Rosetta silent file (secondary structure, phi, psi, omega in degrees, C-alpha in Angstrom):
SEQUENCE: MILNTPNRYGLVAIVLHWLMALGVIGMFGLGLYMVELTYYDNWYHGSLEFHKAVGVLLALVFLARLIWRQFNTVPTGLADKAIANKAAHWMHLGLYLVMAALFVSGYLISTADGRAVDVFGLFSVPATLTDRGSQEEIAGQIHELLAWSLAGMVALHALAALKHHVINKDNTLKRMLRP
SCORE:     score description
SCORE:     0.000 S_00000001
   1 L     0.000   89.572  169.098    7.273  -14.113  -18.537 S_00000001
   2 L   -72.220  -23.376  178.817    6.562  -10.365  -17.979 S_00000001
   3 L   -96.085  127.113  172.116    2.931  -10.633  -18.636 S_00000001
   4 L   -59.887  153.878  171.338    0.263  -12.312  -16.540 S_00000001
   5 L  -111.436  159.406  154.797   -1.388  -15.602  -17.789 S_00000001
   6 L   -41.105  -26.171 -176.388   -4.608  -17.174  -16.546 S_00000001
   7 L  -114.027   -3.861 -177.197   -2.852  -19.259  -14.504 S_00000001
   8 L  -134.583  165.034  179.464    0.185  -17.310  -13.296 S_00000001
   9 L   -99.590  159.486  166.864    1.207  -13.581  -12.312 S_00000001
  10 L   -96.638  168.209  167.617    4.126  -12.150  -14.616 S_00000001
  11 H   -43.585  -42.015 -169.580    7.225  -10.353  -13.381 S_00000001
  12 H   -74.735  -33.860  177.488    5.864   -6.667  -13.488 S_00000001
  13 H   -75.457  -37.293 -175.355    3.123   -7.793  -11.186 S_00000001
  14 H   -80.768  -29.412  167.153    4.929   -9.628   -8.842 S_00000001
  15 H   -63.564  -45.583 -175.618    7.668   -6.902   -8.445 S_00000001
  16 H   -57.658  -58.134 -176.003    4.706   -4.292   -8.249 S_00000001
  17 H   -49.737  -57.463  172.511    3.205   -6.480   -5.570 S_00000001
  18 H   -78.944  -16.532  158.682    6.283   -6.838   -3.260 S_00000001
  19 H   -52.710  -42.412 -166.616    7.127   -3.282   -3.681 S_00000001
  20 H   -74.108  -36.759 -176.091    3.848   -2.265   -2.431 S_00000001
  21 H   -70.422  -42.558  174.265    4.103   -4.987    0.529 S_00000001
  22 H   -60.092  -55.921 -172.744    7.639   -3.642    1.624 S_00000001
  23 H   -61.948  -49.625  170.864    6.599   -0.226    1.301 S_00000001
  24 H   -42.193  -77.524  175.362    3.385   -0.805    3.275 S_00000001
  25 H   -26.077  -57.120  178.540    5.020   -2.803    5.894 S_00000001
  26 H   -84.285   -8.762  169.854    7.859   -0.292    6.216 S_00000001
  27 H   -91.307  -19.719  176.121    5.926    2.816    6.094 S_00000001
  28 H   -74.971  -37.186  159.958    3.684    1.485    8.766 S_00000001
  29 H   -66.630  -37.206  173.654    6.588    0.632   11.060 S_00000001
  30 H   -55.793  -58.118 -175.892    8.119    4.213   10.298 S_00000001
  31 H   -45.597  -46.952 -174.394    4.664    5.527   11.297 S_00000001
  32 H   -55.515  -49.313  173.160    4.801    3.838   14.505 S_00000001
  33 H   -57.269  -52.335  176.987    8.099    5.164   15.406 S_00000001
  34 H   -48.070  -50.501 -168.443    7.076    8.818   14.314 S_00000001
  35 L   -59.884  -21.200 -170.324    4.409    8.916   16.563 S_00000001
  36 L   -95.369   -3.176 -175.669    6.614    8.315   19.478 S_00000001
  37 L  -100.584  168.558 -171.273    9.008   11.144   18.786 S_00000001
  38 L  -116.231  167.060 -176.433    8.511   14.705   20.144 S_00000001
  39 L   -45.273  -47.473  179.106    9.064   17.846   18.418 S_00000001
  40 L   -67.068  -15.692 -170.893   12.641   18.016   19.894 S_00000001
  41 L   -76.607  149.077 -169.351   13.806   14.780   18.812 S_00000001
  42 L   -56.120  -54.098 -138.171   17.001   14.645   16.376 S_00000001
  43 L  -118.816   12.123 -173.683   15.214   12.761   13.664 S_00000001
  44 H   -71.221  -57.810  176.261   11.493   14.064   14.202 S_00000001
  45 H   -62.237  -28.599 -178.219   11.554   16.415   10.856 S_00000001
  46 H   -66.449  -49.476 -170.913   13.867   13.963    8.882 S_00000001
  47 H   -76.887  -23.856  164.704   11.564   11.136    9.446 S_00000001
  48 H   -65.662  -40.408  174.748    8.309   13.380    8.611 S_00000001
  49 H   -67.771  -48.127  178.351    9.911   14.323    5.530 S_00000001
  50 H   -71.495  -46.394 -176.264   11.230   10.703    4.465 S_00000001
  51 H   -63.583  -30.058  177.432    7.589    9.402    5.305 S_00000001
  52 H   -71.151  -48.614  171.861    6.221   11.803    3.059 S_00000001
  53 H   -47.293  -53.128 -173.955    8.496   11.342    0.177 S_00000001
  54 H   -81.754   -3.192  159.471    8.103    7.566    0.239 S_00000001
  55 H   -79.818  -14.806  179.955    4.500    8.010    0.383 S_00000001
  56 H   -88.139  -40.174 -153.197    4.490    9.880   -2.819 S_00000001
  57 H   -74.271  -51.062 -177.189    6.967    7.208   -4.464 S_00000001
  58 H   -42.181  -56.282 -177.377    4.494    4.552   -2.925 S_00000001
  59 H   -63.729  -38.599  179.491    1.347    6.053   -4.338 S_00000001
  60 H   -71.915  -40.620 -179.685    3.081    6.164   -8.031 S_00000001
  61 H   -62.727  -38.616 -176.913    3.865    2.362   -7.678 S_00000001
  62 H   -70.688  -28.338  170.383    0.253    1.728   -6.607 S_00000001
  63 H   -73.666  -31.718 -178.173   -0.992    3.806   -9.766 S_00000001
  64 H   -81.312  -38.500  165.473    1.292    1.671  -11.954 S_00000001
  65 H   -50.492  -37.387  170.773   -0.112   -1.333  -10.357 S_00000001
  66 H   -65.418  -46.174 -166.470   -3.640   -0.538  -10.968 S_00000001
  67 H   -73.957  -43.937 -176.913   -2.837    0.416  -14.454 S_00000001
  68 H   -54.417  -43.456 -169.110   -0.782   -2.803  -15.132 S_00000001
  69 H   -65.270  -36.158 -169.834   -3.794   -4.803  -13.578 S_00000001
  70 H   -64.964  -21.407  179.991   -6.289   -3.014  -15.834 S_00000001
  71 H  -109.206    4.377  175.262   -4.285   -4.270  -18.813 S_00000001
  72 L  -128.996  164.559 -175.627   -3.280   -7.455  -18.135 S_00000001
  73 L   -77.715  150.824 -179.142   -5.349  -10.876  -17.336 S_00000001
  74 L  -102.715  108.179  177.763   -5.850  -11.463  -13.688 S_00000001
  75 L   -46.236  126.729  173.359   -4.904  -15.110  -13.059 S_00000001
  76 L   -53.425  155.893  178.254   -8.075  -16.947  -11.903 S_00000001
  77 L   -73.350  136.604  175.800   -8.534  -17.822   -8.077 S_00000001
  78 L   -77.052   -8.699 -179.779   -7.330  -21.175   -6.929 S_00000001
  79 L   -68.297  153.491 -162.011   -9.849  -21.952   -4.450 S_00000001
  80 L   -77.877  -48.982 -166.654  -12.144  -25.373   -4.580 S_00000001
  81 L   -97.208  137.723  176.621  -15.194  -22.823   -3.783 S_00000001
  82 H   -57.931  -36.078 -165.413  -16.672  -19.910   -5.926 S_00000001
  83 H   -73.748  -44.364  173.716  -17.552  -18.025   -2.576 S_00000001
  84 H   -76.484  -22.967  162.155  -13.708  -18.030   -1.623 S_00000001
  85 H   -76.355  -13.587  171.646  -12.654  -16.648   -4.768 S_00000001
  86 H   -76.990  -34.659  177.139  -15.106  -14.147   -4.467 S_00000001
  87 H   -72.018  -29.730 -172.322  -13.956  -13.130   -0.840 S_00000001
  88 H   -75.732  -36.744  163.947  -10.366  -12.889   -2.108 S_00000001
  89 H   -43.029  -60.314  176.662  -11.588  -10.543   -4.661 S_00000001
  90 H   -49.752  -50.099  162.196  -13.289   -8.412   -2.484 S_00000001
  91 H   -45.495  -39.871  177.725  -10.211   -8.379   -0.226 S_00000001
  92 H   -79.427  -43.351  157.268   -8.067   -7.249   -2.692 S_00000001
  93 H   -45.931  -55.918  169.881  -10.634   -4.271   -3.608 S_00000001
  94 H   -49.708  -46.463  163.162  -10.632   -3.535   -0.050 S_00000001
  95 H   -47.695  -59.851  173.864   -6.788   -3.354   -0.027 S_00000001
  96 H   -47.710  -65.608 -179.114   -6.941   -0.928   -3.121 S_00000001
  97 H   -55.649  -49.783 -171.635   -9.542    1.322   -1.479 S_00000001
  98 H   -62.423  -36.286 -164.156   -7.996    1.482    1.790 S_00000001
  99 H   -75.695  -37.550 -175.413   -4.325    2.064    0.361 S_00000001
 100 H   -62.052  -57.364 -171.717   -6.016    5.030   -2.052 S_00000001
 101 H   -60.108  -27.945 -175.265   -7.709    6.636    0.881 S_00000001
 102 H   -86.551   -4.316  164.764   -4.503    6.470    3.135 S_00000001
 103 H   -76.472  -42.683  169.550   -2.666    8.273    0.003 S_00000001
 104 H   -52.198  -54.989 -175.551   -5.228   10.915    0.156 S_00000001
 105 H   -64.017  -42.694 -179.267   -5.313   11.460    3.707 S_00000001
 106 H   -56.345  -38.904  170.785   -1.779   11.567    3.765 S_00000001
 107 H   -69.535  -36.592  175.172   -1.546   14.159    1.098 S_00000001
 108 H   -74.812  -31.074  165.330   -4.049   16.419    3.009 S_00000001
 109 H   -52.188  -53.088 -168.655   -1.968   16.212    6.180 S_00000001
 110 H   -76.566   -6.203  166.321    1.031   17.091    4.513 S_00000001
 111 H  -109.046    2.172 -179.384   -0.467   20.053    2.451 S_00000001
 112 L   -58.266  -29.361  179.831   -2.644   21.565    4.949 S_00000001
 113 L   -85.728    1.684 -174.841   -0.073   24.329    5.492 S_00000001
 114 L    79.372   12.534 -178.069    0.040   25.077    1.712 S_00000001
 115 L  -110.235  156.081  173.424    3.532   23.891    0.977 S_00000001
 116 L   -75.670  165.405 -171.143    4.303   21.257   -1.384 S_00000001
 117 E   -85.860  125.772  155.481    5.497   17.487   -0.618 S_00000001
 118 E   -95.628  136.259  168.212    9.356   17.206   -1.856 S_00000001
 119 E  -107.927   96.267 -174.339   10.237   13.968   -2.983 S_00000001
 120 L    22.109   53.442  159.326   13.969   13.741   -2.035 S_00000001
 121 L    80.735   -5.910 -169.446   14.622   16.674   -3.988 S_00000001
 122 L   -91.826  -60.805  164.183   13.526   15.122   -7.342 S_00000001
 123 E  -115.720  174.034  152.084   10.073   16.508   -7.698 S_00000001
 124 E  -133.996  141.347  160.807    7.313   18.141   -5.688 S_00000001
 125 E   -77.255  118.925 -171.904    3.544   17.609   -5.266 S_00000001
 126 L   -73.938  162.220  178.458    2.050   20.695   -5.152 S_00000001
 127 L   -87.696  113.657  174.351   -0.454   21.614   -2.433 S_00000001
 128 L  -108.238  -36.263  168.377   -3.884   22.064   -3.961 S_00000001
 129 L   -96.784   90.253 -155.565   -6.110   21.624   -1.106 S_00000001
 130 L  -101.981 -166.396 -167.454   -5.039   23.615    1.615 S_00000001
 131 L   -56.374  104.686  166.496   -6.104   24.178    5.380 S_00000001
 132 L   -88.159   46.395 -167.973   -9.914   23.983    5.541 S_00000001
 133 L    93.516 -107.253 -176.381  -10.398   24.612    9.180 S_00000001
 134 L   -98.132   36.761 -150.178   -8.957   21.161   10.948 S_00000001
 135 H   -89.777  -13.298  161.041   -8.093   19.620    7.758 S_00000001
 136 H   -94.724  -17.006  172.935   -4.701   18.153    9.346 S_00000001
 137 H   -84.841  -44.130  168.739   -6.008   17.053   12.322 S_00000001
 138 H   -43.969  -58.494 -179.282   -8.940   15.604   10.703 S_00000001
 139 H   -66.944  -22.166  178.236   -6.930   13.925    8.058 S_00000001
 140 H   -83.894   -5.991  171.541   -4.385   12.801   10.648 S_00000001
 141 H   -83.976  -59.687 -177.153   -7.231   10.772   12.664 S_00000001
 142 H   -59.893  -36.922  171.067   -8.444    9.078    9.361 S_00000001
 143 H   -69.730  -38.118  173.132   -4.882    8.459    8.315 S_00000001
 144 H   -65.721  -37.034 -173.651   -3.964    6.740   11.523 S_00000001
 145 H   -76.057  -49.807  160.364   -7.328    4.769   11.601 S_00000001
 146 H   -32.072  -54.168 -176.522   -6.641    3.659    7.688 S_00000001
 147 H   -72.873  -33.819  171.683   -3.012    2.435    8.639 S_00000001
 148 H   -75.976   -8.103  175.175   -4.221    0.350   11.294 S_00000001
 149 H   -75.972  -62.027 -176.902   -6.986   -1.015    9.079 S_00000001
 150 H   -42.685  -43.592 -168.038   -4.588   -1.699    6.331 S_00000001
 151 H   -69.442  -31.976  160.144   -2.118   -3.369    8.523 S_00000001
 152 H   -46.117  -49.288 -170.742   -5.113   -5.706    9.697 S_00000001
 153 H   -75.979  -40.853  167.803   -6.033   -6.489    6.215 S_00000001
 154 H   -53.016  -42.815 -168.305   -2.306   -7.227    5.377 S_00000001
 155 H   -64.659  -47.328 -176.574   -2.110   -9.509    8.305 S_00000001
 156 H   -64.977  -43.912 -169.086   -5.294  -11.336    7.057 S_00000001
 157 H   -79.708  -18.004  163.740   -4.092  -11.397    3.476 S_00000001
 158 H   -70.334  -36.080  165.487   -0.629  -13.015    4.423 S_00000001
 159 H   -54.717  -28.714 -176.054   -2.464  -15.365    6.342 S_00000001
 160 H   -81.661  -35.655  177.384   -4.661  -16.325    3.549 S_00000001
 161 H   -75.698  -46.433  173.658   -1.693  -17.004    1.321 S_00000001
 162 H   -39.688  -67.952 -167.100    0.046  -19.131    4.352 S_00000001
 163 H   -43.552  -48.268  173.365   -3.264  -21.046    4.623 S_00000001
 164 H   -61.547  -38.848 -178.339   -3.241  -21.794    0.830 S_00000001
 165 H   -84.743  -30.664 -178.901    0.214  -22.878    0.600 S_00000001
 166 H   -97.798  -50.155  173.217    0.117  -25.067    3.858 S_00000001
 167 L   -70.754  -61.459  165.541   -3.174  -26.281    4.227 S_00000001
 168 L   -60.059  -23.197  176.847   -4.670  -26.242    0.658 S_00000001
 169 L    55.424   39.437  173.895   -1.373  -27.097   -0.848 S_00000001
 170 L  -103.505 -173.881 -164.565   -2.127  -24.878   -3.938 S_00000001
 171 L  -108.256   25.776  179.010    0.230  -22.559   -5.954 S_00000001
 172 L   -60.730  -39.121 -168.327   -1.595  -19.298   -4.808 S_00000001
 173 L   -79.478  -53.063 -179.576    1.491  -18.370   -2.732 S_00000001
 174 H   -53.336  -40.679 -160.011    3.862  -19.996   -5.163 S_00000001
 175 H   -89.224  -21.738  170.467    2.654  -18.084   -8.395 S_00000001
 176 H   -74.083   -7.262 -169.817    3.203  -14.575   -6.326 S_00000001
 177 L  -106.718  -38.451  179.103    6.804  -15.704   -5.797 S_00000001
 178 L  -144.384  146.208  178.305    8.043  -16.496   -9.220 S_00000001
 179 L   -87.426    0.000    0.000    6.597  -15.943  -12.752 S_00000001
């Protein structure tokens, strides 16, 4: 089952979901590590370039996920109350908005000096909006705030999935694990 049905997620949606989950968690961990490095640490520049390149790839997976979601059925919520299903919908929307803003702020940090973002030598994302005064500093502060916000939202999202599995005993989590 590649496509979603009204009751289940398909293989593509599941793979895109877990790629995003692993990417977001990994990037958050790398970001925490990077802010502890000094300019003279051996992996300072390497981690920065890696973070930028993975960020671009994650943004592409994010776009693929949005496009896939647009053209596929979204399975109905399994909560007993309509308000719980609405809350889940708004949480997903919030996750998407914060991720999109995180990608934009990361791009603004990375291109403030006018240089393109190299993606593992495969392609480059050109710098279109270059330094507008304190662009790198302001975008950096926003990026950090968004990263912590996303981490909190991801934690709530995971807890909600576990609550559905353990307490509600419904298929919310199971249908995101296998098509």
